[in-house]
Amino acid sequence: MESSKGRPVWRGEVKQVGTITVTDDTTGKTVKLPLLEGETGPRAIDVRKLYAETGYFTFDPGFTSTASCESAITYIDGDEGILLHRGYAIQDLAENCDYLEVCHLLLRGELPNPQQKEDFERTITYHTMVHEQLSRFYSGFRRDAHPMAVMCGVTGALSAFYHDSTDILDPRQRMIAAHRLIAKMPTMAAMAYKYSVGQPFMYPRNDLSYAENFLYMTFGTPCETWKVDPVLARAMDKIFILHADHEQNASTSTVRLAGSSHANPFACIASGIAALWGPAHGGANEAVLLMLEEIGSVERIPEFIKRAKDKNDPFRLMGFGHRVYKNYDPRAKIMRQTCYEVLDVLGIKDEPHLAIAMELEKIALEDPYFVEKKLYPNVDFYSGIILKAMGFPTSMFTVLFALARTVGWISQWQEMIEDPQQKIGRPRQLYTGNPGRPFVPLNKRG
């Protein structure tokens, strides 16, 4: 694999380090399957020839024990609380880079040098405007439409406007499509918000940074000069960095699966947005705010803590613990600091929901029950608080997630297209329907 500049992107090799012998106890037949090892992480059993050798499939609902691809982009060790992008720790990237540097890293394999950074920023900046006819799409939606419904529609519609970047076999067109998606997503997201509140669309400004531009297009109006607070812009930038990619999750796998059929990149990213929309995936920070509303006041926290500890009570504390990270979410510490910086610059001290959140955080970090079970506040807990404090409605939370994740999706899509081992996705199944029955004509059915 090569970057757009023709230089190789570092990628280790998958090595066979042995075999695993599988014995069919019903026949006594044994099969040796290759045991594979990547650069780090668990080894994998290569089952590609299992069906040909045995006539059996593997059964793995949710693909929780199945590697669907090789990837050199993101690595997660949930037990140790590690998240790496192209080998760099997320903590180092969040503290020392801006979002577009991370985009360059994910997309092209390396952090940019000063000239590359300048060139990349210019490219993205000059792609931020959307076709004027695309803005008319928004008027076809109801004002109360969920912003994610709008984003699914307008992102997929990009393929109707940019025919010069839909040939997935052309590396140059793939890169142009990637640049367009990264650049235009903030514009389209801000337009979705503006349409929902009945305000005029704000055109992007080339003198602003990526995060500043998004905040300007979202909250600025033509009536007056709107200045972006640098603390809020940096907080927005960090939120984007911390959500840029997260390995083979549901939405990323959806993008890869759609892309395996050679669908155009705009359609693939629209499919990722649709998958992210699900509350089990992208709605976690929105769920945090809904939980805070349900608790209602600091005085009621002990009641809900008691319920959270009761296995028979359906109530769960949202934003605590993580399906992947069995230790501390490495992104949470960064987001916690950013959260306090935002609350401080906005002078927010007495907001009821935020008071509840801060008390919950204190309890979770000190209560033996939560400490022993490693139910620490995660990135969604803090990002939900930050976004609410900045003035975003909860319906926009998942849109911001999609905006940030676009670079991860398009990087994963591009890697898949360039991988000669990839085939069209076609999972198998265990059929549990009727094995076959005779057809009965309509006039003889009782």
Short mmCIF file of C-alpha atoms in Angstrom, two decimals:
data_model
loop_
_atom_site.label_atom_id
_atom_site.label_comp_id
_atom_site.label_asym_id
_atom_site.label_seq_id
_atom_site.Cartn_x
_atom_site.Cartn_y
_atom_site.Cartn_z
CA MET A 1 0.00 0.00 0.00
CA GLU A 2 1.24 3.49 -0.85
CA SER A 3 0.24 6.96 0.28
CA SER A 4 -1.06 9.55 -2.18
CA LYS A 5 2.54 10.84 -2.46
CA GLY A 6 3.79 7.43 -3.58
CA ARG A 7 5.67 6.59 -0.38
CA PRO A 8 5.00 3.22 1.26
CA VAL A 9 2.69 3.20 4.28
CA TRP A 10 4.25 1.14 7.07
CA ARG A 11 2.51 -2.17 7.38
CA GLY A 12 3.69 -5.29 9.14
CA GLU A 13 3.17 -8.79 7.81
CA VAL A 14 0.80 -11.44 9.05
CA LYS A 15 2.89 -14.52 9.81
CA GLN A 16 1.88 -18.15 10.20
CA VAL A 17 3.31 -19.26 13.54
CA GLY A 18 1.87 -22.75 13.76
CA THR A 19 -1.31 -24.73 13.30
CA ILE A 20 -4.40 -25.61 15.30
CA THR A 21 -5.74 -29.15 15.00
CA VAL A 22 -9.52 -29.47 14.95
CA THR A 23 -11.01 -32.92 15.51
CA ASP A 24 -14.54 -33.84 14.44
CA ASP A 25 -15.66 -36.10 17.30
CA THR A 26 -18.49 -37.53 15.20
CA THR A 27 -16.14 -38.91 12.52
CA GLY A 28 -12.69 -38.76 14.07
CA LYS A 29 -11.41 -36.67 11.15
CA THR A 30 -8.80 -34.04 12.01
CA VAL A 31 -8.00 -30.81 10.18
CA LYS A 32 -5.01 -28.55 10.67
CA LEU A 33 -5.76 -24.83 10.45
CA PRO A 34 -3.06 -22.14 10.19
CA LEU A 35 -2.40 -20.04 13.30
CA LEU A 36 -1.71 -16.43 12.30
CA GLU A 37 0.00 -13.60 14.16
CA GLY A 38 -0.03 -9.88 13.43
CA GLU A 39 2.26 -7.21 14.87
CA THR A 40 0.51 -7.27 18.25
CA GLY A 41 -2.72 -8.51 19.79
CA PRO A 42 -4.32 -11.97 19.93
CA ARG A 43 -3.41 -14.63 17.40
CA ALA A 44 -6.06 -15.77 14.93
CA ILE A 45 -7.08 -19.16 13.55
CA ASP A 46 -7.35 -19.03 9.75
CA VAL A 47 -10.70 -20.70 8.96
CA ARG A 48 -10.90 -19.75 5.28
CA LYS A 49 -10.56 -23.40 4.18
CA LEU A 50 -12.64 -24.85 7.01
CA TYR A 51 -15.77 -25.31 4.89
CA ALA A 52 -13.85 -26.90 2.03
CA GLU A 53 -12.07 -29.27 4.43
CA THR A 54 -14.96 -30.18 6.72
CA GLY A 55 -18.24 -28.95 5.24
CA TYR A 56 -18.75 -26.85 8.39
CA PHE A 57 -19.05 -23.12 9.00
CA THR A 58 -18.15 -21.27 12.18
CA PHE A 59 -20.97 -19.70 14.24
CA ASP A 60 -20.17 -16.32 15.76
CA PRO A 61 -23.15 -13.94 16.24
CA GLY A 62 -21.92 -10.35 16.35
CA PHE A 63 -18.51 -11.48 15.01
CA THR A 64 -17.08 -11.00 18.50
CA SER A 65 -14.43 -13.70 17.93
CA THR A 66 -13.88 -13.23 14.21
CA ALA A 67 -11.31 -11.07 12.42
CA SER A 68 -12.86 -9.95 9.13
CA CYS A 69 -9.78 -8.24 7.73
CA GLU A 70 -6.16 -7.24 8.15
CA SER A 71 -5.69 -3.59 9.10
CA ALA A 72 -2.74 -1.32 9.88
CA ILE A 73 -4.83 1.68 10.98
CA THR A 74 -6.05 1.29 14.56
CA TYR A 75 -5.21 -1.09 17.40
CA ILE A 76 -7.16 -1.49 20.64
CA ASP A 77 -6.23 -3.49 23.72
CA GLY A 78 -9.32 -3.18 25.89
CA ASP A 79 -7.83 -5.01 28.87
CA GLU A 80 -4.87 -2.64 29.06
CA GLY A 81 -6.73 0.52 28.02
CA ILE A 82 -4.63 1.05 24.86
CA LEU A 83 -5.75 2.84 21.69
CA LEU A 84 -3.20 3.36 18.90
CA HIS A 85 -3.58 5.07 15.52
CA ARG A 86 -0.85 3.90 13.11
CA GLY A 87 1.21 3.04 16.22
CA TYR A 88 0.77 6.38 18.02
CA ALA A 89 -0.97 6.46 21.41
CA ILE A 90 -4.23 8.40 21.40
CA GLN A 91 -3.02 10.40 24.42
CA ASP A 92 -0.01 11.70 22.47
CA LEU A 93 -2.11 12.58 19.43
CA ALA A 94 -4.79 14.38 21.44
CA GLU A 95 -2.27 16.42 23.42
CA ASN A 96 0.08 17.34 20.57
CA CYS A 97 -1.86 17.30 17.29
CA ASP A 98 -4.91 18.92 15.78
CA TYR A 99 -7.65 16.93 14.08
CA LEU A 100 -6.41 17.42 10.52
CA GLU A 101 -2.97 16.08 11.48
CA VAL A 102 -4.72 12.95 12.77
CA CYS A 103 -6.76 12.81 9.55
CA HIS A 104 -3.51 12.89 7.55
CA LEU A 105 -2.11 10.11 9.75
CA LEU A 106 -5.12 7.84 9.35
CA LEU A 107 -5.56 8.50 5.65
CA ARG A 108 -1.94 8.54 4.48
CA GLY A 109 -0.17 6.49 7.13
CA GLU A 110 2.15 9.12 8.61
CA LEU A 111 1.97 12.35 10.56
CA PRO A 112 2.61 15.27 8.19
CA ASN A 113 5.74 17.39 8.15
CA PRO A 114 5.16 21.19 8.18
CA GLN A 115 4.82 21.46 4.40
CA GLN A 116 2.55 18.41 4.16
CA LYS A 117 0.41 19.80 6.96
CA GLU A 118 0.05 23.13 5.17
CA ASP A 119 -0.81 21.41 1.87
CA PHE A 120 -3.32 19.05 3.48
CA GLU A 121 -5.05 21.84 5.41
CA ARG A 122 -5.31 23.91 2.23
CA THR A 123 -6.81 20.98 0.34
CA ILE A 124 -9.44 20.34 3.00
CA THR A 125 -10.19 24.04 3.47
CA TYR A 126 -10.86 24.57 -0.23
CA HIS A 127 -13.24 21.60 -0.40
CA THR A 128 -15.54 22.75 2.43
CA MET A 129 -18.25 24.34 0.31
CA VAL A 130 -21.01 22.07 -0.97
CA HIS A 131 -22.72 22.31 -4.33
CA GLU A 132 -25.40 24.99 -4.08
CA GLN A 133 -28.08 22.61 -5.33
CA LEU A 134 -27.29 20.26 -2.44
CA SER A 135 -28.47 22.94 -0.02
CA ARG A 136 -31.94 22.63 -1.56
CA PHE A 137 -32.14 19.03 -0.41
CA TYR A 138 -32.65 20.23 3.14
CA SER A 139 -35.95 21.92 2.33
CA GLY A 140 -37.33 18.50 1.38
CA PHE A 141 -37.11 17.38 5.02
CA ARG A 142 -39.48 18.33 7.80
CA ARG A 143 -38.00 20.86 10.22
CA ASP A 144 -38.32 18.35 13.06
CA ALA A 145 -36.53 15.56 11.16
CA HIS A 146 -33.74 13.95 13.16
CA PRO A 147 -30.41 15.39 11.95
CA MET A 148 -29.07 11.87 11.39
CA ALA A 149 -31.89 11.18 8.94
CA VAL A 150 -30.86 14.32 7.09
CA MET A 151 -27.18 13.34 7.15
CA CYS A 152 -27.89 9.89 5.71
CA GLY A 153 -29.74 11.50 2.81
CA VAL A 154 -27.39 14.34 1.90
CA THR A 155 -24.21 12.25 2.30
CA GLY A 156 -25.52 9.60 -0.08
CA ALA A 157 -26.60 12.38 -2.45
CA LEU A 158 -22.99 13.57 -2.83
CA SER A 159 -22.48 10.79 -5.38
CA ALA A 160 -25.04 12.52 -7.62
CA PHE A 161 -22.91 15.68 -7.67
CA TYR A 162 -19.30 14.51 -7.78
CA HIS A 163 -19.04 12.02 -10.63
CA ASP A 164 -15.32 12.67 -10.95
CA SER A 165 -14.57 10.86 -7.67
CA THR A 166 -16.69 7.70 -7.75
CA ASP A 167 -14.35 5.38 -9.67
CA ILE A 168 -13.08 3.28 -6.77
CA LEU A 169 -10.34 1.67 -8.90
CA ASP A 170 -8.65 5.02 -9.52
CA PRO A 171 -6.36 5.96 -6.56
CA ARG A 172 -6.56 9.66 -7.42
CA GLN A 173 -10.37 9.63 -7.43
CA ARG A 174 -10.40 7.71 -4.14
CA MET A 175 -8.23 10.39 -2.53
CA ILE A 176 -10.35 13.23 -3.94
CA ALA A 177 -13.47 11.56 -2.54
CA ALA A 178 -11.75 11.21 0.85
CA HIS A 179 -10.81 14.89 0.89
CA ARG A 180 -14.32 15.93 -0.09
CA LEU A 181 -15.95 13.85 2.62
CA ILE A 182 -13.64 15.10 5.38
CA ALA A 183 -14.08 18.70 4.19
CA LYS A 184 -17.81 18.78 3.54
CA MET A 185 -19.09 16.81 6.51
CA PRO A 186 -18.83 19.79 8.94
CA THR A 187 -20.65 22.00 6.42
CA MET A 188 -23.46 19.49 5.96
CA ALA A 189 -23.72 18.83 9.71
CA ALA A 190 -23.95 22.54 10.48
CA MET A 191 -26.58 22.93 7.76
CA ALA A 192 -28.63 20.12 9.34
CA TYR A 193 -28.60 22.01 12.64
CA LYS A 194 -29.40 25.38 11.06
CA TYR A 195 -32.31 23.89 9.13
CA SER A 196 -33.77 22.36 12.31
CA VAL A 197 -33.80 25.73 14.12
CA GLY A 198 -34.96 27.79 11.14
CA GLN A 199 -31.79 29.84 10.74
CA PRO A 200 -30.00 30.63 7.46
CA PHE A 201 -27.07 28.49 6.39
CA MET A 202 -23.63 29.93 7.04
CA TYR A 203 -21.01 29.49 4.34
CA PRO A 204 -17.59 28.18 5.46
CA ARG A 205 -14.71 30.57 5.96
CA ASN A 206 -11.23 29.76 4.68
CA ASP A 207 -9.52 31.80 7.40
CA LEU A 208 -10.75 29.51 10.18
CA SER A 209 -9.42 26.16 11.37
CA TYR A 210 -11.45 22.99 10.89
CA ALA A 211 -13.05 23.06 14.36
CA GLU A 212 -13.46 26.85 14.36
CA ASN A 213 -15.19 26.71 11.00
CA PHE A 214 -17.65 24.10 12.20
CA LEU A 215 -18.56 26.08 15.32
CA TYR A 216 -18.89 29.25 13.22
CA MET A 217 -21.22 27.57 10.70
CA THR A 218 -23.26 26.04 13.54
CA PHE A 219 -23.71 28.97 15.90
CA GLY A 220 -22.89 32.07 13.84
CA THR A 221 -25.54 34.20 12.10
CA PRO A 222 -25.37 36.81 9.33
CA CYS A 223 -26.62 39.45 11.78
CA GLU A 224 -23.39 39.95 13.66
CA THR A 225 -19.75 39.00 13.84
CA TRP A 226 -19.38 35.70 15.69
CA LYS A 227 -16.02 34.95 17.26
CA VAL A 228 -15.01 31.43 18.17
CA ASP A 229 -13.66 30.98 21.70
CA PRO A 230 -10.25 29.24 21.35
CA VAL A 231 -10.94 26.99 24.38
CA LEU A 232 -14.19 25.77 22.82
CA ALA A 233 -12.54 25.31 19.43
CA ARG A 234 -9.77 23.21 21.00
CA ALA A 235 -12.36 21.19 22.92
CA MET A 236 -14.26 20.54 19.69
CA ASP A 237 -11.02 19.56 17.99
CA LYS A 238 -10.20 17.07 20.77
CA ILE A 239 -13.66 15.53 20.55
CA PHE A 240 -13.04 15.03 16.84
CA ILE A 241 -9.62 13.44 17.49
CA LEU A 242 -10.93 11.08 20.18
CA HIS A 243 -13.70 9.83 17.88
CA ALA A 244 -11.71 9.67 14.62
CA ASP A 245 -11.46 5.87 14.43
CA HIS A 246 -12.11 2.90 16.67
CA GLU A 247 -11.12 -0.23 14.77
CA GLN A 248 -13.74 -2.66 13.40
CA ASN A 249 -16.85 -1.46 15.22
CA ALA A 250 -20.39 -1.77 13.84
CA SER A 251 -20.36 1.34 11.64
CA THR A 252 -16.83 0.76 10.32
CA SER A 253 -17.67 -2.85 9.51
CA THR A 254 -20.81 -1.59 7.74
CA VAL A 255 -18.71 0.77 5.61
CA ARG A 256 -16.32 -2.06 4.74
CA LEU A 257 -19.19 -4.44 3.93
CA ALA A 258 -20.89 -1.89 1.68
CA GLY A 259 -17.56 -1.11 0.07
CA SER A 260 -16.88 -4.79 -0.60
CA SER A 261 -19.59 -4.66 -3.28
CA HIS A 262 -17.66 -1.77 -4.92
CA ALA A 263 -20.31 0.78 -4.01
CA ASN A 264 -19.12 4.39 -4.37
CA PRO A 265 -17.47 5.97 -1.30
CA PHE A 266 -20.29 8.43 -0.63
CA ALA A 267 -22.83 5.61 -0.42
CA CYS A 268 -20.50 3.64 1.85
CA ILE A 269 -20.10 6.54 4.28
CA ALA A 270 -23.88 7.05 4.27
CA SER A 271 -24.23 3.41 5.32
CA GLY A 272 -21.80 4.05 8.17
CA ILE A 273 -23.89 7.00 9.33
CA ALA A 274 -26.99 4.79 9.32
CA ALA A 275 -25.25 2.15 11.46
CA LEU A 276 -23.89 4.78 13.84
CA TRP A 277 -27.40 6.18 14.32
CA GLY A 278 -28.38 3.13 16.36
CA PRO A 279 -28.55 3.88 20.10
CA ALA A 280 -26.46 0.79 20.86
CA HIS A 281 -23.57 2.37 18.94
CA GLY A 282 -23.44 6.13 18.45
CA GLY A 283 -26.07 7.29 20.88
CA ALA A 284 -24.13 6.67 24.10
CA ASN A 285 -23.41 10.31 24.93
CA GLU A 286 -27.03 11.20 24.20
CA ALA A 287 -28.05 8.41 26.60
CA VAL A 288 -25.89 10.04 29.29
CA LEU A 289 -27.93 13.25 29.08
CA LEU A 290 -31.21 11.32 29.15
CA MET A 291 -29.99 9.51 32.28
CA LEU A 292 -29.13 12.80 33.97
CA GLU A 293 -32.62 14.06 33.17
CA GLU A 294 -34.12 10.91 34.68
CA ILE A 295 -32.12 11.31 37.91
CA GLY A 296 -33.28 14.91 38.10
CA SER A 297 -31.35 16.19 41.13
CA VAL A 298 -28.23 15.54 43.19
CA GLU A 299 -30.42 14.48 46.14
CA ARG A 300 -31.75 11.52 44.15
CA ILE A 301 -28.32 10.15 43.21
CA PRO A 302 -28.12 7.64 46.13
CA GLU A 303 -31.42 6.14 45.00
CA PHE A 304 -30.13 5.59 41.46
CA ILE A 305 -26.74 4.34 42.63
CA LYS A 306 -28.59 1.71 44.66
CA ARG A 307 -30.64 0.77 41.60
CA ALA A 308 -27.49 0.53 39.46
CA LYS A 309 -26.05 -2.02 41.88
CA ASP A 310 -29.24 -4.12 41.81
CA LYS A 311 -28.93 -6.85 39.16
CA ASN A 312 -32.71 -7.17 39.02
CA ASP A 313 -33.29 -3.48 38.32
CA PRO A 314 -33.22 -2.52 34.60
CA PHE A 315 -31.68 0.88 35.37
CA ARG A 316 -28.06 1.26 34.24
CA LEU A 317 -25.64 4.12 34.68
CA MET A 318 -24.90 5.34 31.16
CA GLY A 319 -21.39 6.55 30.35
CA PHE A 320 -19.68 4.24 32.83
CA GLY A 321 -17.56 1.30 31.76
CA HIS A 322 -17.07 0.32 28.11
CA ARG A 323 -17.78 -2.76 26.04
CA VAL A 324 -14.23 -2.74 24.65
CA TYR A 325 -12.19 -1.18 27.45
CA LYS A 326 -12.17 -3.48 30.47
CA ASN A 327 -9.84 -1.02 32.16
CA TYR A 328 -9.94 2.78 31.96
CA ASP A 329 -10.98 4.26 28.60
CA PRO A 330 -7.74 6.04 27.53
CA ARG A 331 -9.80 8.80 25.92
CA ALA A 332 -11.73 9.56 29.11
CA LYS A 333 -8.87 11.18 31.00
CA ILE A 334 -8.28 13.61 28.12
CA MET A 335 -11.98 14.36 27.83
CA ARG A 336 -12.30 14.87 31.59
CA GLN A 337 -9.69 17.62 31.57
CA THR A 338 -11.30 19.21 28.51
CA CYS A 339 -14.69 19.04 30.20
CA TYR A 340 -13.51 21.09 33.17
CA GLU A 341 -11.79 23.61 30.85
CA VAL A 342 -15.03 24.13 28.92
CA LEU A 343 -17.18 24.49 32.04
CA ASP A 344 -14.69 26.98 33.43
CA VAL A 345 -14.53 29.20 30.32
CA LEU A 346 -18.33 29.18 30.04
CA GLY A 347 -18.72 29.97 33.72
CA ILE A 348 -21.07 27.03 34.25
CA LYS A 349 -21.26 26.00 37.89
CA ASP A 350 -24.90 25.62 38.91
CA GLU A 351 -26.45 23.85 35.93
CA PRO A 352 -28.48 20.94 37.47
CA HIS A 353 -27.51 18.21 35.00
CA LEU A 354 -23.85 19.08 35.20
CA ALA A 355 -23.98 19.07 39.01
CA ILE A 356 -25.48 15.56 38.88
CA ALA A 357 -22.79 14.45 36.44
CA MET A 358 -19.93 15.72 38.58
CA GLU A 359 -21.33 14.01 41.70
CA LEU A 360 -21.78 10.76 39.76
CA GLU A 361 -18.18 11.00 38.57
CA LYS A 362 -16.94 11.44 42.14
CA ILE A 363 -18.91 8.43 43.36
CA ALA A 364 -17.79 6.22 40.47
CA LEU A 365 -14.13 7.02 41.13
CA GLU A 366 -14.39 6.33 44.88
CA ASP A 367 -17.14 3.74 45.44
CA PRO A 368 -15.58 0.24 45.87
CA TYR A 369 -18.41 -1.32 43.82
CA PHE A 370 -17.56 0.74 40.72
CA VAL A 371 -13.79 0.63 41.26
CA GLU A 372 -13.74 -3.17 41.62
CA LYS A 373 -15.87 -3.63 38.49
CA LYS A 374 -13.83 -0.97 36.65
CA LEU A 375 -16.94 1.02 35.84
CA TYR A 376 -15.06 4.25 35.27
CA PRO A 377 -16.56 7.23 33.43
CA ASN A 378 -15.88 6.81 29.72
CA VAL A 379 -15.42 9.25 26.84
CA ASP A 380 -19.17 9.41 26.18
CA PHE A 381 -19.85 10.55 29.74
CA TYR A 382 -17.65 13.63 29.40
CA SER A 383 -18.35 14.42 25.74
CA GLY A 384 -22.08 14.52 26.42
CA ILE A 385 -21.54 17.07 29.19
CA ILE A 386 -19.23 19.18 27.01
CA LEU A 387 -21.59 19.23 24.03
CA LYS A 388 -24.55 20.19 26.20
CA ALA A 389 -22.53 22.98 27.79
CA MET A 390 -21.52 24.27 24.35
CA GLY A 391 -25.16 24.52 23.30
CA PHE A 392 -25.64 21.46 21.08
CA PRO A 393 -29.06 19.77 21.32
CA THR A 394 -28.86 16.06 22.12
CA SER A 395 -30.15 15.22 18.63
CA MET A 396 -26.87 16.60 17.23
CA PHE A 397 -24.57 14.46 19.38
CA THR A 398 -24.50 11.48 17.01
CA VAL A 399 -24.08 13.83 14.04
CA LEU A 400 -20.87 15.15 15.62
CA PHE A 401 -19.74 11.57 16.15
CA ALA A 402 -20.35 10.86 12.45
CA LEU A 403 -18.48 14.01 11.46
CA ALA A 404 -15.42 12.97 13.46
CA ARG A 405 -15.58 9.31 12.40
CA THR A 406 -15.74 10.09 8.67
CA VAL A 407 -11.95 10.05 8.34
CA GLY A 408 -11.78 6.66 10.06
CA TRP A 409 -14.47 5.25 7.80
CA ILE A 410 -12.88 6.53 4.60
CA SER A 411 -9.41 5.36 5.69
CA GLN A 412 -10.74 1.89 6.46
CA TRP A 413 -12.67 1.85 3.17
CA GLN A 414 -9.57 2.83 1.22
CA GLU A 415 -7.48 0.17 2.96
CA MET A 416 -10.09 -2.45 2.11
CA ILE A 417 -10.22 -1.44 -1.56
CA GLU A 418 -6.42 -1.74 -1.78
CA ASP A 419 -6.31 -5.14 -0.05
CA PRO A 420 -6.10 -7.94 -2.67
CA GLN A 421 -7.41 -10.48 -0.14
CA GLN A 422 -10.76 -8.75 0.32
CA LYS A 423 -13.85 -10.22 -1.34
CA ILE A 424 -17.47 -9.19 -1.33
CA GLY A 425 -18.87 -9.74 2.16
CA ARG A 426 -21.07 -12.81 2.40
CA PRO A 427 -21.59 -14.10 5.97
CA ARG A 428 -23.01 -17.60 6.43
CA GLN A 429 -25.89 -18.70 8.65
CA LEU A 430 -27.38 -21.56 10.64
CA TYR A 431 -30.72 -22.10 8.94
CA THR A 432 -33.60 -22.78 11.36
CA GLY A 433 -36.54 -22.55 8.96
CA ASN A 434 -38.67 -25.30 7.42
CA PRO A 435 -36.41 -27.83 5.64
CA GLY A 436 -38.85 -28.23 2.76
CA ARG A 437 -42.55 -28.96 2.30
CA PRO A 438 -44.94 -29.62 -0.59
CA PHE A 439 -46.69 -26.67 -2.22
CA VAL A 440 -50.45 -26.43 -1.64
CA PRO A 441 -52.56 -24.63 -4.27
CA LEU A 442 -54.56 -21.62 -3.05
CA ASN A 443 -57.97 -23.31 -3.42
CA LYS A 444 -56.84 -26.20 -1.20
CA ARG A 445 -55.38 -24.21 1.70
CA GLY A 446 -57.52 -24.36 4.84
#
